């Protein structure tokens, strides 16, 4: 290990980490490699955000269904019945308080296995697209949108 990386491990200073990454980024890569690395990092970040969005949407659907079931069982009527919507919203907001903020770490952990499936789907759709050679950036964008549509709408 270099003296700089040993100091980084010893002090756990984020500023030194950023400086070390900057040195690696600028000294060990040419312009083309930096461009490809940046594109890959943004691409993987977008896949991670979409995977988290899938998990968050699933949890939101669960909360909605649980609140609906609770009000239906307690009152014996649909939440769409006269005067029941407010009760439904109270039940939903109560469940949201637990499954919202406090469960973010659990959602993040659940995102990890989803991320790999999402990535596999996106990479497969990117490699099979006819736009792959002529328009690689548009191809990547369209493959991300396709993955979002399949997972969140389909």
Steps between C-alpha positions, in 0.01 A plus 500: 500500500611853437550739789192695388269196497631385841423845643153481346431164662637623832314831520184415303495854366258550212701791362805277459285236331376757250857618438619142450216425257577822314864396464395158374243654263742754351829306494404144415236555229504667162209719385314214330527275806377782727205561270407131498546472878280806556231360270513164678473663844200709393342194335542283810372785716189527285444124530539523879246785518254304285545188712435701818198659332363152428537398866348829623204460262448143622499615863260785417265252334522275805418793731204601285364142490551453876319825582218409262466153656510641854222751436294243312527249786444752781206682344361223281479742205723623225718805564319653202174499696367830628710631790757217490767667289627708791533185713687331218740792468568497876575128487724545195691791655548300821651213303707746293657634820647156566567377147617840375803653670592237759504223238730676252801286606291186448392627157864568414596146602213355296623704204832312483369171351252692283789711366673198346184379325432853376857532375481164320177602327640841399827354369314231303262752346793732419699227328205386286400846380562606139608844632799350679766597246373828356346664811645339815386773743143501364509120509593503869232756580232300317605179674465674838154627404397153380613349831303762692188438290521122538560509876273787605219504248492139381 
